[in-house]
C-alpha cells in the first residue's frame, strides 16, 4: 500500500492552539478542568509532532535515510520508539474524534500490529473512557486470541480456569505500563489488601 501523505495543520490552526494554551487563565479552572487542559495540550503536542514526522518521513526513500536525517537535525533526543508512537498516533487519529479515548489507549489502537482491527477497536472505544486493559482485552477478542467472557467480581478462586486466565491478563495489562519494580509493588499491595479484606469477612 502506498504511503498516504498527510496534510499538515494550517498555520492558523496551530496558532490558535498555541495562543489558547499560552493565554488561558488557568487560575479560573477547577482541578478537573486543569487535568483536561493538560491532557488536551499533551495530545495536541504529540499529534503535531507525529504529523511533522510523517511529513518528513514521506520525503525519504527509506527508513535509514529518515533516521540519518533525524540524527542530523538533532531530533534523536527522542527515542525511535517514541517517534514511531507519535507517527502511528497521528496517522490513525489525525482526522478522528478522540473523545473518551485516553492517549495511552490511542497508542494501543494505532499500533501497526493492530491495523487490521483498528477501526473496529476505535468504534468500540469511542466515548466510553475505557481502560487500556479493556482496550487490550477487546483487541485479543477481535483477533480471536481469547474467548469473550464476562469477568465478574466473584472470588477468582471460584472462576472457571479459562475465565481466570482472562481475568489475570486484564490485571497484568493494567500494570503493564509501569516499570517492573513499580508493577510488582502495586501487585504486592493489592495482595495485602485482599488478604486483609479476607480476614475481616
mmCIF file of C-alpha atoms in Angstrom:
data_model
loop_
_atom_site.group_PDB
_atom_site.id
_atom_site.type_symbol
_atom_site.label_atom_id
_atom_site.label_comp_id
_atom_site.label_asym_id
_atom_site.label_seq_id
_atom_site.Cartn_x
_atom_site.Cartn_y
_atom_site.Cartn_z
ATOM 1 C CA UNK A 1 0.000 0.000 0.000
ATOM 2 C CA UNK A 2 1.366 3.434 -0.928
ATOM 3 C CA UNK A 3 2.277 5.787 1.886
ATOM 4 C CA UNK A 4 -0.540 8.265 2.354
ATOM 5 C CA UNK A 5 0.860 11.763 2.667
ATOM 6 C CA UNK A 6 -0.911 13.610 5.480
ATOM 7 C CA UNK A 7 -1.893 17.235 5.243
ATOM 8 C CA UNK A 8 -0.215 19.392 7.857
ATOM 9 C CA UNK A 9 -2.400 21.612 10.042
ATOM 10 C CA UNK A 10 -2.959 25.105 8.693
ATOM 11 C CA UNK A 11 -0.807 27.797 10.256
ATOM 12 C CA UNK A 12 -3.899 29.460 11.690
ATOM 13 C CA UNK A 13 -4.959 26.222 13.419
ATOM 14 C CA UNK A 14 -1.539 25.838 15.024
ATOM 15 C CA UNK A 15 -1.516 29.500 16.057
ATOM 16 C CA UNK A 16 -4.977 29.187 17.610
ATOM 17 C CA UNK A 17 -3.890 26.114 19.571
ATOM 18 C CA UNK A 18 -0.697 27.791 20.824
ATOM 19 C CA UNK A 19 -2.429 31.094 21.619
ATOM 20 C CA UNK A 20 -5.147 29.344 23.601
ATOM 21 C CA UNK A 21 -2.595 27.334 25.576
ATOM 22 C CA UNK A 22 -0.426 30.381 26.327
ATOM 23 C CA UNK A 23 -3.121 32.959 27.086
ATOM 24 C CA UNK A 24 -5.590 30.830 29.063
ATOM 25 C CA UNK A 25 -6.305 31.937 32.637
ATOM 26 C CA UNK A 26 -5.662 28.621 34.372
ATOM 27 C CA UNK A 27 -6.347 30.116 37.817
ATOM 28 C CA UNK A 28 -10.064 30.189 36.978
ATOM 29 C CA UNK A 29 -10.227 26.455 36.182
ATOM 30 C CA UNK A 30 -11.270 23.635 38.509
ATOM 31 C CA UNK A 31 -8.899 20.742 39.157
ATOM 32 C CA UNK A 32 -10.867 18.561 36.736
ATOM 33 C CA UNK A 33 -10.649 21.280 34.091
ATOM 34 C CA UNK A 34 -6.900 21.648 34.683
ATOM 35 C CA UNK A 35 -6.452 17.904 34.202
ATOM 36 C CA UNK A 36 -8.486 18.069 30.990
ATOM 37 C CA UNK A 37 -6.417 21.013 29.676
ATOM 38 C CA UNK A 38 -3.160 19.214 30.486
ATOM 39 C CA UNK A 39 -4.258 16.093 28.625
ATOM 40 C CA UNK A 40 -5.555 18.160 25.706
ATOM 41 C CA UNK A 41 -2.271 20.068 25.320
ATOM 42 C CA UNK A 42 -0.313 16.815 25.606
ATOM 43 C CA UNK A 43 -2.417 15.137 22.914
ATOM 44 C CA UNK A 44 -2.253 18.133 20.567
ATOM 45 C CA UNK A 45 1.513 18.359 21.018
ATOM 46 C CA UNK A 46 2.019 14.692 20.214
ATOM 47 C CA UNK A 47 -0.378 14.869 17.296
ATOM 48 C CA UNK A 48 1.559 17.799 15.781
ATOM 49 C CA UNK A 49 4.908 16.052 16.338
ATOM 50 C CA UNK A 50 3.556 12.922 14.705
ATOM 51 C CA UNK A 51 2.232 14.793 11.677
ATOM 52 C CA UNK A 52 5.515 16.646 11.259
ATOM 53 C CA UNK A 53 7.475 13.381 11.443
ATOM 54 C CA UNK A 54 5.112 11.717 8.958
ATOM 55 C CA UNK A 55 5.635 14.560 6.510
ATOM 56 C CA UNK A 56 9.402 14.302 6.918
ATOM 57 C CA UNK A 57 9.373 10.503 6.531
ATOM 58 C CA UNK A 58 7.417 10.833 3.294
ATOM 59 C CA UNK A 59 10.301 12.778 1.777
ATOM 60 C CA UNK A 60 12.801 9.930 2.133
ATOM 61 C CA UNK A 61 13.074 6.667 0.203
ATOM 62 C CA UNK A 62 13.958 4.532 3.226
ATOM 63 C CA UNK A 63 13.787 4.372 6.993
ATOM 64 C CA UNK A 64 17.591 4.525 7.104
ATOM 65 C CA UNK A 65 17.661 7.856 5.236
ATOM 66 C CA UNK A 66 14.934 9.185 7.500
ATOM 67 C CA UNK A 67 16.878 8.012 10.558
ATOM 68 C CA UNK A 68 20.031 9.769 9.308
ATOM 69 C CA UNK A 69 18.030 12.982 8.899
ATOM 70 C CA UNK A 70 16.603 12.669 12.417
ATOM 71 C CA UNK A 71 20.132 12.452 13.821
ATOM 72 C CA UNK A 72 21.479 15.225 11.578
ATOM 73 C CA UNK A 73 18.843 17.768 12.644
ATOM 74 C CA UNK A 74 19.067 16.887 16.340
ATOM 75 C CA UNK A 75 15.752 15.093 16.827
ATOM 76 C CA UNK A 76 17.393 11.947 18.143
ATOM 77 C CA UNK A 77 16.989 13.097 21.769
ATOM 78 C CA UNK A 78 13.564 11.451 21.441
ATOM 79 C CA UNK A 79 13.839 7.676 21.111
ATOM 80 C CA UNK A 80 12.969 5.915 17.871
ATOM 81 C CA UNK A 81 10.191 4.072 19.682
ATOM 82 C CA UNK A 82 8.642 7.343 20.883
ATOM 83 C CA UNK A 83 8.832 8.869 17.402
ATOM 84 C CA UNK A 84 7.110 5.800 15.964
ATOM 85 C CA UNK A 85 4.380 6.048 18.611
ATOM 86 C CA UNK A 86 3.770 9.707 17.660
ATOM 87 C CA UNK A 87 3.678 8.852 13.959
ATOM 88 C CA UNK A 88 1.311 5.908 14.426
ATOM 89 C CA UNK A 89 -0.924 8.048 16.636
ATOM 90 C CA UNK A 90 -1.022 10.875 14.080
ATOM 91 C CA UNK A 91 -1.511 8.549 11.115
ATOM 92 C CA UNK A 92 -4.615 6.933 12.587
ATOM 93 C CA UNK A 93 -6.150 9.708 14.699
ATOM 94 C CA UNK A 94 -5.424 12.929 12.799
ATOM 95 C CA UNK A 95 -8.945 13.106 11.327
ATOM 96 C CA UNK A 96 -10.801 11.187 14.043
ATOM 97 C CA UNK A 97 -12.633 12.206 17.188
ATOM 98 C CA UNK A 98 -10.763 11.069 20.311
ATOM 99 C CA UNK A 99 -13.491 11.780 22.865
ATOM 100 C CA UNK A 100 -13.393 9.155 25.588
ATOM 101 C CA UNK A 101 -10.139 7.622 24.340
ATOM 102 C CA UNK A 102 -7.109 8.270 26.527
ATOM 103 C CA UNK A 103 -3.721 8.959 24.986
ATOM 104 C CA UNK A 104 -2.391 5.571 26.133
ATOM 105 C CA UNK A 105 -5.440 3.811 24.687
ATOM 106 C CA UNK A 106 -4.936 5.718 21.420
ATOM 107 C CA UNK A 107 -1.352 4.445 21.276
ATOM 108 C CA UNK A 108 -2.613 0.884 21.643
ATOM 109 C CA UNK A 109 -5.290 1.268 18.963
ATOM 110 C CA UNK A 110 -2.867 2.869 16.493
ATOM 111 C CA UNK A 111 -0.085 0.282 16.839
ATOM 112 C CA UNK A 112 0.791 -1.148 13.375
ATOM 113 C CA UNK A 113 0.184 -4.729 14.561
ATOM 114 C CA UNK A 114 -3.422 -3.736 15.270
ATOM 115 C CA UNK A 115 -4.032 -2.094 11.886
ATOM 116 C CA UNK A 116 -6.301 -4.916 10.701
ATOM 117 C CA UNK A 117 -8.761 -4.326 13.562
ATOM 118 C CA UNK A 118 -8.009 -0.702 14.497
ATOM 119 C CA UNK A 119 -11.242 0.634 13.008
ATOM 120 C CA UNK A 120 -13.343 -1.866 14.973
ATOM 121 C CA UNK A 121 -11.481 -1.146 18.216
ATOM 122 C CA UNK A 122 -11.774 2.596 17.636
ATOM 123 C CA UNK A 123 -15.548 2.377 17.142
ATOM 124 C CA UNK A 124 -15.826 0.123 20.194
ATOM 125 C CA UNK A 125 -13.838 2.598 22.350
ATOM 126 C CA UNK A 126 -15.157 5.994 21.250
ATOM 127 C CA UNK A 127 -16.928 7.973 24.034
ATOM 128 C CA UNK A 128 -16.516 5.127 26.554
ATOM 129 C CA UNK A 129 -13.431 6.127 28.622
ATOM 130 C CA UNK A 130 -12.265 2.506 28.679
ATOM 131 C CA UNK A 131 -9.099 1.477 30.480
ATOM 132 C CA UNK A 132 -6.104 0.315 28.457
ATOM 133 C CA UNK A 133 -6.704 -3.167 29.891
ATOM 134 C CA UNK A 134 -10.229 -3.172 28.455
ATOM 135 C CA UNK A 135 -8.902 -1.999 25.089
ATOM 136 C CA UNK A 136 -6.281 -4.750 25.070
ATOM 137 C CA UNK A 137 -8.866 -7.346 26.019
ATOM 138 C CA UNK A 138 -11.095 -6.260 23.130
ATOM 139 C CA UNK A 139 -8.118 -6.415 20.761
ATOM 140 C CA UNK A 140 -7.498 -10.001 21.870
ATOM 141 C CA UNK A 141 -11.165 -10.826 21.299
ATOM 142 C CA UNK A 142 -11.199 -9.203 17.836
ATOM 143 C CA UNK A 143 -8.101 -11.191 16.890
ATOM 144 C CA UNK A 144 -9.670 -14.390 18.204
ATOM 145 C CA UNK A 145 -6.873 -14.941 20.718
ATOM 146 C CA UNK A 146 -9.033 -15.225 23.843
ATOM 147 C CA UNK A 147 -12.616 -16.286 24.446
ATOM 148 C CA UNK A 148 -15.114 -13.488 25.036
ATOM 149 C CA UNK A 149 -16.074 -13.895 28.689
ATOM 150 C CA UNK A 150 -17.725 -11.682 31.255
ATOM 151 C CA UNK A 151 -15.417 -11.019 34.201
ATOM 152 C CA UNK A 152 -17.349 -10.651 37.412
ATOM 153 C CA UNK A 153 -16.332 -9.505 40.870
ATOM 154 C CA UNK A 154 -16.642 -13.055 42.132
ATOM 155 C CA UNK A 155 -13.800 -14.662 44.084
ATOM 156 C CA UNK A 156 -11.189 -15.551 41.398
ATOM 157 C CA UNK A 157 -10.724 -18.923 43.130
ATOM 158 C CA UNK A 158 -14.298 -19.769 42.056
ATOM 159 C CA UNK A 159 -13.887 -18.695 38.431
ATOM 160 C CA UNK A 160 -13.547 -21.398 35.762
ATOM 161 C CA UNK A 161 -9.901 -21.807 34.775
ATOM 162 C CA UNK A 162 -10.326 -20.208 31.331
ATOM 163 C CA UNK A 163 -12.125 -17.192 32.880
ATOM 164 C CA UNK A 164 -9.398 -16.887 35.493
ATOM 165 C CA UNK A 165 -6.732 -16.731 32.780
ATOM 166 C CA UNK A 166 -8.542 -13.836 31.097
ATOM 167 C CA UNK A 167 -9.015 -12.129 34.460
ATOM 168 C CA UNK A 168 -5.270 -12.447 35.067
ATOM 169 C CA UNK A 169 -4.479 -10.983 31.627
ATOM 170 C CA UNK A 170 -6.659 -7.964 32.356
ATOM 171 C CA UNK A 171 -4.950 -7.352 35.719
ATOM 172 C CA UNK A 172 -1.481 -7.673 34.189
ATOM 173 C CA UNK A 173 -2.410 -5.371 31.307
ATOM 174 C CA UNK A 174 -3.432 -2.709 33.834
ATOM 175 C CA UNK A 175 0.074 -2.596 35.330
ATOM 176 C CA UNK A 176 1.999 -3.328 32.129
ATOM 177 C CA UNK A 177 2.851 0.333 31.557
ATOM 178 C CA UNK A 178 4.643 0.603 34.892
ATOM 179 C CA UNK A 179 8.308 -0.104 35.443
ATOM 180 C CA UNK A 180 8.971 -3.672 36.590
ATOM 181 C CA UNK A 181 9.559 -2.842 40.253
ATOM 182 C CA UNK A 182 6.562 -0.471 40.379
ATOM 183 C CA UNK A 183 4.294 -3.117 38.856
ATOM 184 C CA UNK A 184 5.456 -5.679 41.424
ATOM 185 C CA UNK A 185 4.897 -3.196 44.256
ATOM 186 C CA UNK A 186 1.359 -2.434 43.051
ATOM 187 C CA UNK A 187 0.516 -6.140 42.809
ATOM 188 C CA UNK A 188 2.018 -6.837 46.246
ATOM 189 C CA UNK A 189 -0.057 -4.024 47.772
ATOM 190 C CA UNK A 190 -3.166 -5.469 46.124
ATOM 191 C CA UNK A 191 -2.409 -8.888 47.602
ATOM 192 C CA UNK A 192 -2.021 -7.357 51.074
ATOM 193 C CA UNK A 193 -5.340 -5.518 50.763
ATOM 194 C CA UNK A 194 -7.125 -8.635 49.518
ATOM 195 C CA UNK A 195 -5.728 -10.696 52.394
ATOM 196 C CA UNK A 196 -6.779 -8.008 54.877
ATOM 197 C CA UNK A 197 -10.331 -7.978 53.468
ATOM 198 C CA UNK A 198 -10.488 -11.762 53.555
ATOM 199 C CA UNK A 199 -9.578 -11.885 57.260
ATOM 200 C CA UNK A 200 -12.215 -9.292 58.160
ATOM 201 C CA UNK A 201 -15.068 -11.074 56.353
#
